[in-house]
Amino acid sequence: MFDAATRRFRALDDAGQRTLVYTVATANSLVLLSLLYAYFTDSAPTTYWAFPIIWLTAAAWAVLRTDPAPAERRTKLLAGAIAGGYFLVLGFVGGLFGPATGPVTGLTVQFTQLPPGWNPAILYGGGTVQFAIVPFTAIGYAVLSYLVYATAIEAESAVAGGVLGLFSCVSCTLPVVASVLSGIVGGGAALAAAASAQTYALGTVVYVITVGLLVYRPGLVWLRRRL
């Protein structure tokens, strides 16, 4: 088995080998941090500990795999605007920020109450707005937005009317659905609510699928063939 894995690794090009090595290193580092947290806090790992590891490993793989194509300044600005708006939508429906719905709690930062990936969490509950910056979801949404940026650039060059082409591609619009399905609520409740592991598991599965779709972009491949 080891020999077969070695042969497959050597069969990859330099970029593929680098992506695999760094992705595995990311996963190993996250697992090690979680084990150290369990040891020093005398905590028993639960299913919730796995979600940040999966999200952040998938995010690292996606960033390493994705290199936006060269484009004109106008195209980059348009793609950046789309990706920025996309992040705002994901952040809102995913609970990173939104209108205040609970008591005013002010700004708090948690460092040790939860395992790595959930911490350090920045929480704010105000009279008008609230936000809960949980690292693994914030990074995950940022990576999805980066992938949308790369997809928008490719759509602009592959399809007449690139914005229309972008939103004709199911793999480009699925992340909004993914963030809704994840069931992550905003504000302090994001860390205090007893959300079920099944809910987070569903969100994690959809997130990983979405990352894969945005990296491989099958919708754009189909559009190229049609046009």
Short mmCIF file of C-alpha atoms in Angstrom, two decimals:
data_model
loop_
_atom_site.label_atom_id
_atom_site.label_comp_id
_atom_site.label_asym_id
_atom_site.label_seq_id
_atom_site.Cartn_x
_atom_site.Cartn_y
_atom_site.Cartn_z
CA MET A 1 0.00 0.00 0.00
CA PHE A 2 2.80 2.39 0.90
CA ASP A 3 4.61 1.65 -2.37
CA ALA A 4 1.44 2.30 -4.34
CA ALA A 5 0.89 5.59 -2.56
CA THR A 6 4.50 6.59 -3.23
CA ARG A 7 4.13 5.84 -6.93
CA ARG A 8 0.97 7.89 -7.16
CA PHE A 9 2.65 10.78 -5.36
CA ARG A 10 5.63 10.71 -7.73
CA ALA A 11 3.25 10.61 -10.68
CA LEU A 12 1.93 14.05 -9.71
CA ASP A 13 3.48 17.18 -11.17
CA ASP A 14 5.29 19.68 -8.94
CA ALA A 15 2.15 21.69 -8.24
CA GLY A 16 0.19 18.55 -7.36
CA GLN A 17 2.90 17.31 -5.00
CA ARG A 18 3.14 20.70 -3.32
CA THR A 19 -0.63 20.88 -2.89
CA LEU A 20 -0.78 17.39 -1.38
CA VAL A 21 2.13 17.99 1.01
CA TYR A 22 0.81 21.32 2.28
CA THR A 23 -2.74 20.03 2.61
CA VAL A 24 -1.61 17.03 4.66
CA ALA A 25 0.61 19.31 6.76
CA THR A 26 -2.39 21.57 7.45
CA ALA A 27 -4.56 18.64 8.53
CA ASN A 28 -1.81 17.19 10.74
CA SER A 29 -1.18 20.55 12.39
CA LEU A 30 -4.86 21.04 13.17
CA VAL A 31 -5.15 17.54 14.63
CA LEU A 32 -2.03 18.12 16.74
CA LEU A 33 -3.38 21.43 18.05
CA SER A 34 -6.64 19.75 18.98
CA LEU A 35 -4.83 16.95 20.83
CA LEU A 36 -2.68 19.47 22.70
CA TYR A 37 -5.81 21.42 23.65
CA ALA A 38 -7.44 18.21 24.92
CA TYR A 39 -4.33 17.36 26.94
CA PHE A 40 -3.79 20.75 28.57
CA THR A 41 -7.48 21.43 29.28
CA ASP A 42 -8.32 17.85 30.23
CA SER A 43 -11.15 17.87 27.71
CA ALA A 44 -12.64 14.94 25.86
CA PRO A 45 -12.78 15.44 22.05
CA THR A 46 -16.25 15.48 20.52
CA THR A 47 -17.66 15.51 17.02
CA TYR A 48 -17.62 19.31 17.05
CA TRP A 49 -13.82 19.27 17.16
CA ALA A 50 -13.67 17.68 13.70
CA PHE A 51 -15.60 20.39 11.86
CA PRO A 52 -12.86 23.08 11.92
CA ILE A 53 -10.27 20.50 10.84
CA ILE A 54 -12.35 19.52 7.81
CA TRP A 55 -13.26 23.10 6.85
CA LEU A 56 -9.74 24.46 7.18
CA THR A 57 -8.12 21.50 5.43
CA ALA A 58 -10.54 21.83 2.51
CA ALA A 59 -9.88 25.58 2.45
CA ALA A 60 -6.11 25.06 2.33
CA TRP A 61 -6.45 22.52 -0.49
CA ALA A 62 -8.69 24.87 -2.49
CA VAL A 63 -6.35 27.85 -2.18
CA LEU A 64 -3.34 25.74 -3.17
CA ARG A 65 -5.23 24.31 -6.17
CA THR A 66 -6.61 27.62 -7.43
CA ASP A 67 -4.67 30.21 -9.40
CA PRO A 68 -6.86 32.91 -10.98
CA ALA A 69 -6.25 33.33 -14.67
CA PRO A 70 -4.57 36.50 -15.99
CA ALA A 71 -7.18 39.12 -16.78
CA GLU A 72 -7.63 42.79 -17.58
CA ARG A 73 -8.01 45.29 -14.76
CA ARG A 74 -11.71 45.76 -15.52
CA THR A 75 -12.34 42.03 -15.27
CA LYS A 76 -10.44 41.80 -11.97
CA LEU A 77 -12.41 44.70 -10.51
CA LEU A 78 -15.70 43.16 -11.60
CA ALA A 79 -14.71 39.76 -10.21
CA GLY A 80 -13.59 41.40 -6.96
CA ALA A 81 -16.92 43.20 -6.60
CA ILE A 82 -18.81 39.93 -7.16
CA ALA A 83 -16.62 38.09 -4.65
CA GLY A 84 -16.97 40.89 -2.08
CA GLY A 85 -20.75 40.90 -2.38
CA TYR A 86 -20.71 37.13 -2.21
CA PHE A 87 -18.79 37.21 1.08
CA LEU A 88 -21.27 39.69 2.54
CA VAL A 89 -24.17 37.40 1.62
CA LEU A 90 -22.42 34.35 3.06
CA GLY A 91 -21.44 36.23 6.21
CA PHE A 92 -24.99 37.45 6.76
CA VAL A 93 -26.88 34.20 6.17
CA GLY A 94 -24.09 32.20 7.83
CA GLY A 95 -24.24 34.21 11.04
CA LEU A 96 -20.90 36.04 11.01
CA PHE A 97 -22.73 39.35 11.33
CA GLY A 98 -26.22 40.75 11.26
CA PRO A 99 -28.75 42.91 13.08
CA ALA A 100 -28.89 42.60 16.84
CA THR A 101 -31.39 40.03 18.09
CA GLY A 102 -30.29 39.56 21.70
CA PRO A 103 -29.12 41.49 24.75
CA VAL A 104 -26.28 43.99 24.55
CA THR A 105 -23.15 42.13 25.66
CA GLY A 106 -20.38 44.28 24.22
CA LEU A 107 -17.15 42.92 22.76
CA THR A 108 -15.66 39.68 24.06
CA VAL A 109 -12.82 37.52 22.80
CA GLN A 110 -12.63 33.83 23.68
CA PHE A 111 -9.27 32.08 23.59
CA THR A 112 -9.58 28.86 25.59
CA GLN A 113 -13.25 28.07 26.07
CA LEU A 114 -13.49 26.05 22.86
CA PRO A 115 -11.08 23.89 20.80
CA PRO A 116 -8.87 25.22 17.98
CA GLY A 117 -10.81 26.42 14.98
CA TRP A 118 -13.68 27.58 17.15
CA ASN A 119 -11.28 29.78 19.09
CA PRO A 120 -10.09 32.49 19.15
CA ALA A 121 -13.63 33.75 18.62
CA ILE A 122 -14.52 37.43 18.52
CA LEU A 123 -18.06 38.14 19.68
CA TYR A 124 -20.00 41.38 19.81
CA GLY A 125 -23.57 42.02 20.82
CA GLY A 126 -24.71 45.60 20.40
CA GLY A 127 -27.95 47.45 20.29
CA THR A 128 -27.96 47.58 16.49
CA VAL A 129 -25.60 44.92 15.15
CA GLN A 130 -23.97 41.74 16.37
CA PHE A 131 -21.24 39.52 15.02
CA ALA A 132 -19.54 36.26 15.85
CA ILE A 133 -16.23 35.79 14.07
CA VAL A 134 -15.54 32.08 14.47
CA PRO A 135 -12.23 31.32 12.71
CA PHE A 136 -13.14 28.23 10.72
CA THR A 137 -16.36 29.66 9.30
CA ALA A 138 -14.87 33.09 8.61
CA ILE A 139 -11.89 31.54 6.79
CA GLY A 140 -14.18 29.09 5.01
CA TYR A 141 -16.41 31.85 3.67
CA ALA A 142 -13.37 33.94 2.67
CA VAL A 143 -12.02 30.99 0.68
CA LEU A 144 -15.38 30.44 -1.02
CA SER A 145 -15.34 34.10 -2.02
CA TYR A 146 -11.81 33.74 -3.40
CA LEU A 147 -12.96 30.76 -5.44
CA VAL A 148 -15.89 32.78 -6.76
CA TYR A 149 -13.40 35.51 -7.72
CA ALA A 150 -11.38 32.99 -9.74
CA THR A 151 -14.56 31.55 -11.25
CA ALA A 152 -15.83 35.00 -12.26
CA ILE A 153 -12.57 35.72 -14.08
CA GLU A 154 -12.79 32.41 -15.92
CA ALA A 155 -16.45 32.98 -16.75
CA GLU A 156 -15.65 36.40 -18.21
CA SER A 157 -13.15 34.85 -20.60
CA ALA A 158 -15.13 31.69 -21.33
CA VAL A 159 -18.65 33.01 -21.80
CA ALA A 160 -20.03 36.10 -23.49
CA GLY A 161 -21.43 38.15 -20.63
CA GLY A 162 -19.31 36.63 -17.91
CA VAL A 163 -21.57 37.63 -15.01
CA LEU A 164 -24.52 35.83 -16.61
CA GLY A 165 -22.27 32.84 -17.20
CA LEU A 166 -21.22 32.87 -13.57
CA PHE A 167 -24.76 32.69 -12.24
CA SER A 168 -25.78 30.14 -14.85
CA CYS A 169 -23.37 27.76 -13.15
CA VAL A 170 -24.86 25.81 -10.24
CA SER A 171 -21.43 25.31 -8.72
CA CYS A 172 -21.14 29.09 -8.37
CA THR A 173 -24.44 29.69 -6.58
CA LEU A 174 -24.47 26.63 -4.32
CA PRO A 175 -22.37 28.24 -1.54
CA VAL A 176 -25.27 30.53 -0.60
CA VAL A 177 -27.45 27.46 -0.16
CA ALA A 178 -24.62 25.80 1.73
CA SER A 179 -24.40 28.58 4.25
CA VAL A 180 -28.16 28.44 4.86
CA LEU A 181 -28.10 24.67 5.28
CA SER A 182 -25.21 24.89 7.72
CA GLY A 183 -27.60 26.29 10.30
CA ILE A 184 -24.97 28.43 12.02
CA VAL A 185 -26.67 31.26 13.89
CA GLY A 186 -25.14 34.65 14.54
CA GLY A 187 -24.12 36.54 17.61
CA GLY A 188 -23.19 35.00 20.94
CA ALA A 189 -25.75 32.28 20.30
CA ALA A 190 -23.37 30.78 17.75
CA LEU A 191 -21.22 29.52 20.60
CA ALA A 192 -23.85 29.03 23.27
CA ALA A 193 -26.70 27.40 21.36
CA ALA A 194 -27.02 23.63 21.55
CA ALA A 195 -27.06 23.11 17.80
CA SER A 196 -27.06 19.47 16.87
CA ALA A 197 -23.97 17.76 15.53
CA GLN A 198 -26.09 16.58 12.59
CA THR A 199 -26.75 20.20 11.60
CA TYR A 200 -23.07 21.07 11.59
CA ALA A 201 -22.27 17.81 9.83
CA LEU A 202 -24.71 18.66 7.04
CA GLY A 203 -23.20 22.12 6.65
CA THR A 204 -19.71 20.61 6.55
CA VAL A 205 -20.64 18.09 3.86
CA VAL A 206 -22.22 20.78 1.70
CA TYR A 207 -19.23 23.08 2.27
CA VAL A 208 -16.75 20.43 1.11
CA ILE A 209 -18.88 19.63 -1.96
CA THR A 210 -19.14 23.34 -2.76
CA VAL A 211 -15.39 23.83 -2.49
CA GLY A 212 -14.87 20.95 -4.90
CA LEU A 213 -17.39 22.34 -7.38
CA LEU A 214 -15.82 25.79 -7.30
CA VAL A 215 -12.33 24.38 -7.76
CA TYR A 216 -13.21 22.10 -10.70
CA ARG A 217 -16.06 24.33 -12.06
CA PRO A 218 -18.01 21.68 -13.98
CA GLY A 219 -20.67 24.24 -14.86
CA LEU A 220 -18.19 26.32 -16.84
CA VAL A 221 -16.92 23.23 -18.62
CA TRP A 222 -20.49 22.50 -19.69
CA LEU A 223 -21.02 26.09 -20.83
CA ARG A 224 -17.85 26.00 -22.92
CA ARG A 225 -19.04 22.86 -24.68
CA ARG A 226 -22.46 24.36 -25.33
CA LEU A 227 -21.06 27.62 -26.68
#
